[in-house]
Short mmCIF file of N, CA and C and ligand atoms in Angstrom, two decimals:
data_model
loop_
_atom_site.label_atom_id
_atom_site.label_comp_id
_atom_site.label_asym_id
_atom_site.label_seq_id
_atom_site.Cartn_x
_atom_site.Cartn_y
_atom_site.Cartn_z
N MET A 432 2.39 -13.75 -6.36
CA MET A 432 1.70 -12.93 -5.25
C MET A 432 0.58 -12.12 -6.05
N LYS A 433 -0.57 -11.96 -5.35
CA LYS A 433 -1.61 -11.08 -5.83
C LYS A 433 -1.68 -9.66 -4.97
N ILE A 434 -1.64 -8.76 -5.73
CA ILE A 434 -1.57 -7.39 -5.24
C ILE A 434 -2.74 -6.61 -5.71
N VAL A 435 -3.46 -6.02 -4.79
CA VAL A 435 -4.62 -5.13 -5.25
C VAL A 435 -3.99 -3.60 -5.25
N LEU A 436 -4.36 -2.83 -6.26
CA LEU A 436 -3.99 -1.54 -6.40
C LEU A 436 -5.50 -0.71 -6.33
N ALA A 437 -5.22 0.49 -5.68
CA ALA A 437 -6.40 1.47 -5.77
C ALA A 437 -5.72 3.04 -5.57
N SER A 438 -6.43 3.90 -6.06
CA SER A 438 -6.13 5.33 -5.91
C SER A 438 -7.14 6.28 -6.14
N ASP A 439 -6.89 7.51 -5.71
CA ASP A 439 -7.85 8.68 -6.13
C ASP A 439 -7.15 9.13 -7.39
N HIS A 440 -7.77 10.29 -7.88
CA HIS A 440 -7.21 11.15 -8.97
C HIS A 440 -5.81 11.50 -8.73
N GLY A 441 -5.53 11.95 -7.53
CA GLY A 441 -4.11 12.45 -7.25
C GLY A 441 -2.94 11.41 -7.38
N GLY A 442 -3.49 10.08 -7.18
CA GLY A 442 -2.57 9.04 -7.32
C GLY A 442 -2.83 8.31 -8.71
N TYR A 443 -3.58 8.51 -9.41
CA TYR A 443 -3.99 7.83 -10.61
C TYR A 443 -2.66 7.36 -11.48
N ARG A 444 -1.97 8.62 -11.87
CA ARG A 444 -0.88 8.27 -12.79
C ARG A 444 0.15 7.37 -12.16
N LEU A 445 0.56 7.60 -10.99
CA LEU A 445 1.34 6.69 -10.46
C LEU A 445 1.00 5.28 -10.22
N LYS A 446 -0.34 5.21 -9.90
CA LYS A 446 -0.82 3.75 -9.93
C LYS A 446 -0.68 3.10 -11.31
N GLU A 447 -0.97 3.94 -12.34
CA GLU A 447 -0.96 3.26 -13.75
C GLU A 447 0.53 3.03 -14.13
N ASP A 448 1.58 3.60 -13.61
CA ASP A 448 2.76 3.41 -13.85
C ASP A 448 3.25 1.98 -13.20
N VAL A 449 2.76 2.02 -11.89
CA VAL A 449 3.22 0.92 -10.88
C VAL A 449 2.43 -0.32 -11.57
N LYS A 450 1.18 -0.12 -12.05
CA LYS A 450 0.32 -1.33 -12.55
C LYS A 450 1.08 -1.90 -13.81
N LYS A 451 1.53 -1.12 -14.69
CA LYS A 451 2.39 -1.60 -15.82
C LYS A 451 3.47 -2.30 -15.48
N ALA A 452 4.25 -1.95 -14.59
CA ALA A 452 5.54 -2.53 -14.31
C ALA A 452 5.37 -3.87 -13.43
N LEU A 453 4.18 -3.93 -12.59
CA LEU A 453 4.02 -5.20 -11.81
C LEU A 453 3.23 -6.18 -12.60
N SER A 454 2.50 -5.70 -13.57
CA SER A 454 1.66 -6.80 -14.50
C SER A 454 2.74 -7.29 -15.32
N ALA A 455 3.86 -6.77 -15.66
CA ALA A 455 4.76 -7.47 -16.60
C ALA A 455 5.63 -8.67 -15.82
N ARG A 456 5.43 -8.72 -14.72
CA ARG A 456 6.06 -9.68 -13.83
C ARG A 456 5.18 -10.98 -13.79
N SER A 457 6.12 -12.21 -14.09
CA SER A 457 5.24 -13.41 -14.14
C SER A 457 4.92 -13.96 -12.78
N ASP A 458 5.38 -13.70 -11.94
CA ASP A 458 5.10 -14.01 -10.51
C ASP A 458 4.02 -12.99 -9.78
N THR A 459 3.58 -12.09 -10.38
CA THR A 459 2.64 -11.17 -9.72
C THR A 459 1.40 -11.10 -10.50
N GLU A 460 0.16 -11.08 -9.73
CA GLU A 460 -1.22 -10.87 -10.26
C GLU A 460 -1.65 -9.48 -9.72
N VAL A 461 -2.02 -8.61 -10.69
CA VAL A 461 -2.48 -7.17 -10.28
C VAL A 461 -3.94 -7.22 -10.38
N VAL A 462 -4.59 -6.66 -9.28
CA VAL A 462 -5.92 -6.27 -9.41
C VAL A 462 -6.23 -4.74 -9.35
N ASP A 463 -6.82 -4.17 -10.16
CA ASP A 463 -6.99 -2.49 -9.95
C ASP A 463 -8.35 -2.20 -9.75
N LEU A 464 -8.41 -1.81 -8.60
CA LEU A 464 -9.92 -1.35 -8.11
C LEU A 464 -10.27 0.26 -8.48
N GLY A 465 -9.32 0.70 -9.40
CA GLY A 465 -9.63 2.15 -9.78
C GLY A 465 -8.99 3.17 -8.77
N THR A 466 -9.14 4.43 -9.17
CA THR A 466 -10.14 4.93 -10.14
C THR A 466 -9.37 4.99 -11.46
N ASP A 467 -10.28 5.26 -12.51
CA ASP A 467 -9.84 4.92 -13.85
C ASP A 467 -9.55 6.32 -14.64
N SER A 468 -9.24 7.31 -14.09
CA SER A 468 -9.06 8.58 -14.73
C SER A 468 -8.55 9.65 -13.65
N GLU A 469 -8.10 10.92 -14.11
CA GLU A 469 -7.78 12.08 -13.27
C GLU A 469 -8.94 12.64 -12.91
N GLU A 470 -10.13 12.34 -13.03
CA GLU A 470 -11.32 13.07 -12.65
C GLU A 470 -11.43 12.86 -11.11
N SER A 471 -11.84 13.95 -10.40
CA SER A 471 -11.87 14.05 -9.04
C SER A 471 -12.75 12.90 -8.34
N VAL A 472 -12.10 12.25 -7.53
CA VAL A 472 -12.96 11.15 -6.72
C VAL A 472 -12.48 11.40 -5.32
N ASP A 473 -13.18 10.62 -4.41
CA ASP A 473 -12.80 10.69 -2.99
C ASP A 473 -12.04 9.55 -2.55
N TYR A 474 -10.90 9.80 -1.91
CA TYR A 474 -9.77 8.70 -1.55
C TYR A 474 -10.41 7.78 -0.55
N PRO A 475 -11.42 8.24 0.33
CA PRO A 475 -11.70 7.28 1.29
C PRO A 475 -12.35 5.93 0.79
N VAL A 476 -13.08 6.29 -0.30
CA VAL A 476 -13.84 5.08 -0.99
C VAL A 476 -12.85 4.22 -1.47
N PHE A 477 -11.66 4.50 -1.97
CA PHE A 477 -10.72 3.60 -2.68
C PHE A 477 -9.79 3.10 -1.68
N GLY A 478 -9.47 3.81 -0.59
CA GLY A 478 -8.65 3.40 0.49
C GLY A 478 -9.40 2.24 1.19
N GLU A 479 -10.64 2.51 1.42
CA GLU A 479 -11.43 1.26 2.13
C GLU A 479 -11.80 -0.02 1.28
N ALA A 480 -11.93 0.19 -0.14
CA ALA A 480 -12.01 -0.83 -0.98
C ALA A 480 -10.78 -1.63 -0.91
N ALA A 481 -9.58 -1.07 -1.19
CA ALA A 481 -8.35 -1.98 -1.23
C ALA A 481 -8.16 -2.59 0.31
N GLY A 482 -8.50 -1.84 1.31
CA GLY A 482 -8.39 -2.57 2.76
C GLY A 482 -9.24 -3.79 2.83
N LYS A 483 -10.36 -3.62 2.42
CA LYS A 483 -11.42 -4.76 2.56
C LYS A 483 -10.93 -5.94 1.77
N TYR A 484 -10.30 -5.63 0.47
CA TYR A 484 -9.90 -6.62 -0.34
C TYR A 484 -8.81 -7.56 0.19
N VAL A 485 -7.79 -6.66 0.98
CA VAL A 485 -6.84 -7.45 1.61
C VAL A 485 -7.16 -8.12 2.90
N ALA A 486 -8.03 -7.51 3.62
CA ALA A 486 -8.49 -7.92 4.98
C ALA A 486 -9.32 -9.36 4.59
N SER A 487 -9.90 -9.25 3.69
CA SER A 487 -10.87 -10.58 3.35
C SER A 487 -9.94 -11.69 2.65
N GLY A 488 -8.76 -11.36 2.33
CA GLY A 488 -7.86 -12.45 1.96
C GLY A 488 -7.81 -12.66 0.21
N LYS A 489 -8.56 -11.71 -0.16
CA LYS A 489 -8.64 -11.87 -1.68
C LYS A 489 -7.18 -11.52 -2.51
N ALA A 490 -6.46 -10.61 -1.70
CA ALA A 490 -5.04 -10.39 -2.22
C ALA A 490 -4.18 -10.39 -1.00
N GLU A 491 -2.87 -10.73 -1.19
CA GLU A 491 -1.93 -10.85 -0.11
C GLU A 491 -1.70 -9.57 0.42
N ARG A 492 -1.43 -8.47 -0.71
CA ARG A 492 -0.83 -7.23 -0.36
C ARG A 492 -1.71 -6.34 -1.14
N GLY A 493 -1.50 -4.76 -0.77
CA GLY A 493 -2.21 -3.77 -1.47
C GLY A 493 -1.19 -2.87 -1.58
N ILE A 494 -1.47 -1.76 -2.71
CA ILE A 494 -0.67 -0.57 -2.90
C ILE A 494 -1.64 0.53 -3.12
N VAL A 495 -1.70 1.59 -2.46
CA VAL A 495 -2.75 2.68 -2.55
C VAL A 495 -2.03 3.81 -2.89
N PHE A 496 -2.69 4.69 -3.52
CA PHE A 496 -2.09 6.10 -3.95
C PHE A 496 -3.17 7.30 -3.89
N CYS A 497 -2.66 8.29 -3.48
CA CYS A 497 -3.32 9.60 -3.36
C CYS A 497 -2.44 10.60 -3.74
N GLY A 498 -2.73 11.91 -3.66
CA GLY A 498 -1.94 12.90 -3.88
C GLY A 498 -0.77 12.96 -2.94
N THR A 499 -0.98 12.70 -1.58
CA THR A 499 0.21 12.70 -0.70
C THR A 499 0.54 11.33 -0.06
N GLY A 500 -0.44 10.34 -0.40
CA GLY A 500 -0.33 9.23 0.21
C GLY A 500 -0.99 9.04 1.71
N MET A 501 -1.41 10.20 2.22
CA MET A 501 -1.73 10.30 3.61
C MET A 501 -3.30 9.88 3.66
N GLY A 502 -4.01 10.70 2.87
CA GLY A 502 -5.59 10.48 3.16
C GLY A 502 -5.99 9.01 2.82
N ILE A 503 -5.32 8.37 1.76
CA ILE A 503 -5.85 6.98 1.59
C ILE A 503 -5.10 5.97 2.54
N THR A 504 -4.01 6.32 3.19
CA THR A 504 -3.55 5.56 4.17
C THR A 504 -4.41 5.49 5.45
N ILE A 505 -4.92 6.61 5.74
CA ILE A 505 -5.91 6.71 6.80
C ILE A 505 -7.16 5.89 6.51
N ALA A 506 -7.56 5.92 5.20
CA ALA A 506 -8.69 5.29 4.99
C ALA A 506 -8.45 3.67 5.03
N ALA A 507 -7.31 3.32 4.54
CA ALA A 507 -7.03 1.86 4.51
C ALA A 507 -7.03 1.40 5.92
N ASN A 508 -6.59 2.19 6.77
CA ASN A 508 -6.13 1.71 8.23
C ASN A 508 -7.46 1.77 9.09
N LYS A 509 -8.58 2.23 8.57
CA LYS A 509 -9.93 2.09 9.12
C LYS A 509 -10.53 0.59 9.02
N VAL A 510 -9.93 -0.19 8.16
CA VAL A 510 -10.38 -1.51 7.99
C VAL A 510 -9.57 -2.37 8.99
N LYS A 511 -10.25 -3.23 9.71
CA LYS A 511 -9.65 -4.14 10.68
C LYS A 511 -8.56 -5.20 10.03
N GLY A 512 -7.58 -5.35 10.62
CA GLY A 512 -6.51 -6.18 10.02
C GLY A 512 -5.62 -5.50 8.99
N ILE A 513 -5.86 -4.15 8.64
CA ILE A 513 -4.94 -3.54 7.88
C ILE A 513 -4.02 -2.78 8.55
N ARG A 514 -2.70 -2.92 8.10
CA ARG A 514 -1.65 -2.11 8.55
C ARG A 514 -0.87 -1.42 7.32
N CYS A 515 -1.30 -0.08 7.21
CA CYS A 515 -1.00 0.41 5.96
C CYS A 515 0.04 1.72 6.29
N ALA A 516 1.13 1.68 5.57
CA ALA A 516 1.99 2.79 5.79
C ALA A 516 2.41 3.41 4.61
N ASN A 517 2.47 4.73 4.79
CA ASN A 517 2.79 5.81 3.82
C ASN A 517 4.21 5.77 3.42
N ILE A 518 4.86 5.53 2.37
CA ILE A 518 6.13 5.14 2.10
C ILE A 518 6.82 6.35 1.34
N THR A 519 7.99 6.97 2.02
CA THR A 519 8.71 8.11 1.15
C THR A 519 10.13 7.75 1.12
N SER A 520 10.59 6.64 1.55
CA SER A 520 12.08 6.35 1.41
C SER A 520 12.37 4.91 1.43
N GLU A 521 13.32 4.35 0.99
CA GLU A 521 13.80 3.02 1.13
C GLU A 521 13.78 2.36 2.53
N ALA A 522 14.13 3.43 3.40
CA ALA A 522 14.30 2.97 4.90
C ALA A 522 12.74 2.66 5.52
N PHE A 523 11.82 3.55 5.08
CA PHE A 523 10.39 3.42 5.47
C PHE A 523 9.84 2.22 4.89
N ALA A 524 10.32 1.93 3.52
CA ALA A 524 9.65 0.46 3.06
C ALA A 524 10.16 -0.63 3.74
N ALA A 525 11.63 -0.58 4.05
CA ALA A 525 12.05 -1.69 4.78
C ALA A 525 11.52 -1.88 6.15
N LEU A 526 11.17 -0.77 6.88
CA LEU A 526 10.79 -0.77 8.25
C LEU A 526 9.42 -1.02 8.40
N ALA A 527 8.63 -0.67 7.29
CA ALA A 527 7.17 -1.00 7.25
C ALA A 527 7.04 -2.43 7.11
N ALA A 528 7.92 -3.22 6.56
CA ALA A 528 7.85 -4.70 6.51
C ALA A 528 8.39 -5.21 7.69
N GLU A 529 9.50 -4.81 8.14
CA GLU A 529 10.21 -5.43 9.33
C GLU A 529 9.57 -5.19 10.73
N HIS A 530 9.15 -4.03 10.86
CA HIS A 530 8.55 -3.67 12.23
C HIS A 530 7.13 -3.66 12.09
N ASN A 531 6.41 -3.30 11.05
CA ASN A 531 4.92 -3.04 11.17
C ASN A 531 4.16 -4.07 10.35
N HIS A 532 4.88 -4.86 9.77
CA HIS A 532 4.20 -5.90 8.94
C HIS A 532 3.09 -5.40 8.08
N ALA A 533 3.47 -4.30 7.36
CA ALA A 533 2.44 -3.55 6.69
C ALA A 533 1.97 -4.61 5.59
N ASN A 534 0.64 -4.76 5.55
CA ASN A 534 0.07 -5.43 4.42
C ASN A 534 -0.41 -4.51 3.18
N ILE A 535 -0.27 -3.26 3.46
CA ILE A 535 -0.59 -2.32 2.41
C ILE A 535 0.26 -1.28 2.43
N ILE A 536 0.86 -0.72 1.47
CA ILE A 536 1.67 0.65 1.48
C ILE A 536 1.04 1.67 0.67
N ALA A 537 1.42 2.86 0.83
CA ALA A 537 0.66 3.96 0.01
C ALA A 537 1.72 4.78 -0.37
N PHE A 538 1.49 5.62 -1.38
CA PHE A 538 2.34 6.47 -2.05
C PHE A 538 1.63 7.91 -2.45
N GLY A 539 2.30 8.97 -2.36
CA GLY A 539 1.84 10.17 -2.88
C GLY A 539 2.25 10.47 -4.23
N GLY A 540 1.25 10.35 -4.95
CA GLY A 540 1.58 10.42 -6.47
C GLY A 540 1.96 11.97 -6.90
N ARG A 541 1.94 12.86 -6.04
CA ARG A 541 2.42 14.14 -6.39
C ARG A 541 3.83 14.39 -5.91
N PHE A 542 4.36 13.35 -5.15
CA PHE A 542 5.51 13.44 -4.30
C PHE A 542 6.71 12.44 -4.77
N ILE A 543 6.22 11.20 -5.18
CA ILE A 543 7.15 10.22 -5.45
C ILE A 543 7.17 9.89 -6.95
N ALA A 544 8.45 9.67 -7.52
CA ALA A 544 8.69 9.39 -8.84
C ALA A 544 8.37 7.92 -9.03
N PRO A 545 7.81 7.47 -10.09
CA PRO A 545 7.73 6.11 -10.39
C PRO A 545 8.61 5.07 -10.06
N GLU A 546 9.94 5.51 -10.62
CA GLU A 546 11.11 4.57 -10.34
C GLU A 546 11.38 4.59 -8.93
N ASP A 547 11.16 5.46 -8.07
CA ASP A 547 11.30 5.43 -6.65
C ASP A 547 10.30 4.52 -6.11
N ALA A 548 9.08 4.67 -6.49
CA ALA A 548 7.98 3.98 -6.01
C ALA A 548 8.22 2.34 -6.21
N LEU A 549 8.65 1.98 -7.32
CA LEU A 549 9.02 0.72 -7.71
C LEU A 549 10.11 0.01 -6.93
N HIS A 550 11.13 0.84 -6.79
CA HIS A 550 12.20 0.38 -5.95
C HIS A 550 11.79 0.20 -4.39
N PHE A 551 11.01 1.18 -3.95
CA PHE A 551 10.52 1.00 -2.55
C PHE A 551 9.40 -0.23 -2.42
N ILE A 552 8.59 -0.51 -3.49
CA ILE A 552 7.84 -1.64 -3.41
C ILE A 552 8.60 -2.90 -3.32
N ASP A 553 9.64 -3.07 -4.19
CA ASP A 553 10.40 -4.12 -4.05
C ASP A 553 11.20 -4.40 -2.70
N VAL A 554 11.65 -3.27 -2.10
CA VAL A 554 12.15 -3.24 -0.77
C VAL A 554 11.06 -3.91 0.18
N TRP A 555 9.91 -3.37 0.11
CA TRP A 555 8.72 -3.74 0.99
C TRP A 555 8.53 -5.29 0.87
N LEU A 556 8.59 -5.64 -0.57
CA LEU A 556 8.27 -7.06 -0.76
C LEU A 556 9.15 -8.10 -0.44
N THR A 557 10.51 -7.64 -0.24
CA THR A 557 11.60 -8.55 -0.06
C THR A 557 12.13 -8.56 1.27
N THR A 558 11.70 -7.61 2.13
CA THR A 558 12.16 -7.51 3.68
C THR A 558 11.25 -8.35 4.49
N LYS A 559 11.95 -8.96 5.32
CA LYS A 559 11.22 -9.88 6.07
C LYS A 559 10.68 -9.34 7.30
N TRP A 560 9.54 -9.76 7.81
CA TRP A 560 8.86 -9.41 8.99
C TRP A 560 9.92 -9.85 10.25
N ALA A 561 10.04 -9.09 11.05
CA ALA A 561 11.03 -9.36 12.10
C ALA A 561 10.40 -10.13 13.25
N GLY A 562 9.05 -10.07 13.47
CA GLY A 562 8.33 -10.86 14.59
C GLY A 562 9.08 -10.54 15.92
N ASP A 563 9.12 -11.35 16.70
CA ASP A 563 9.72 -11.18 18.06
C ASP A 563 9.04 -10.03 18.82
N ARG A 564 9.67 -8.92 19.32
CA ARG A 564 8.96 -7.97 20.10
C ARG A 564 7.87 -7.18 19.46
N HIS A 565 8.07 -7.29 17.94
CA HIS A 565 7.06 -6.48 17.16
C HIS A 565 5.84 -7.38 17.02
N GLU A 566 5.68 -8.60 17.29
CA GLU A 566 4.64 -9.39 17.14
C GLU A 566 3.70 -8.86 18.20
N ARG A 567 3.99 -8.64 19.37
CA ARG A 567 3.03 -8.14 20.25
C ARG A 567 2.40 -6.91 20.07
N ARG A 568 3.25 -6.01 19.35
CA ARG A 568 2.79 -4.70 19.02
C ARG A 568 1.83 -4.57 17.98
N VAL A 569 2.16 -5.36 16.87
CA VAL A 569 1.30 -5.68 15.71
C VAL A 569 -0.11 -6.34 16.26
N GLY A 570 0.05 -7.30 17.12
CA GLY A 570 -1.11 -7.82 17.77
C GLY A 570 -2.04 -6.71 18.49
N GLU A 571 -1.47 -6.04 19.15
CA GLU A 571 -2.18 -4.90 19.77
C GLU A 571 -2.87 -4.02 18.74
N LEU A 572 -2.18 -3.60 17.64
CA LEU A 572 -2.65 -2.79 16.52
C LEU A 572 -4.08 -3.56 15.96
N ASP A 573 -3.93 -4.88 15.79
CA ASP A 573 -5.04 -5.60 15.20
C ASP A 573 -6.22 -5.70 16.22
N GLU A 574 -5.95 -5.61 17.50
CA GLU A 574 -7.16 -5.56 18.39
C GLU A 574 -7.86 -4.30 18.34
N MET A 575 -7.43 -3.28 17.89
CA MET A 575 -8.16 -1.92 18.04
C MET A 575 -9.25 -1.79 17.37
N LEU A 576 -9.61 -2.38 16.36
CA LEU A 576 -10.83 -2.10 15.57
C LEU A 576 -11.73 -3.36 15.94
C1 RB5 B 487 -6.96 15.29 -3.54
O1 RB5 B 487 -6.71 16.62 -3.98
C2 RB5 B 487 -5.91 15.11 -2.26
O2 RB5 B 487 -6.51 15.64 -1.24
C3 RB5 B 487 -5.78 13.75 -2.03
O3 RB5 B 487 -5.06 12.97 -3.16
C4 RB5 B 487 -4.84 13.22 -1.02
O4 RB5 B 487 -3.58 13.97 -1.10
C5 RB5 B 487 -5.44 13.26 0.31
O5 RB5 B 487 -4.61 12.92 1.29
#
């Protein structure tokens, strides 16, 4: 699976930790759209870039990072076809996949430990989309932009 990563400075360190772990997996191809340091940058630029990358089909999934996970989630969700969820727990990771069919997830680099992020990523990647009644709702989301 191809996964695109992007962050602002607040999520940079966690992005780097996640990139290192995912890149070591033989079944995962990682693309990093930046940022490349802890120098201050604007999260909308990176959220939009990751959103467009996934929406255009260049990657199947995306993971984005900022200080809280909130700003970059808002940015990614401005791209048509993106369903990005900010993840803070195992249950949210599972439900983002099962109910919301999230194609991007976000983390707050100032709040989430790398080992927790990696666990939540695995839960999100392995939890199946439930479809059924959620199909209509996700369809309604995708019609909005
Ligand atoms: C940047 O300081 C910070 O505002 C950003 O990383 C993010 O938390 C915004 O939602």
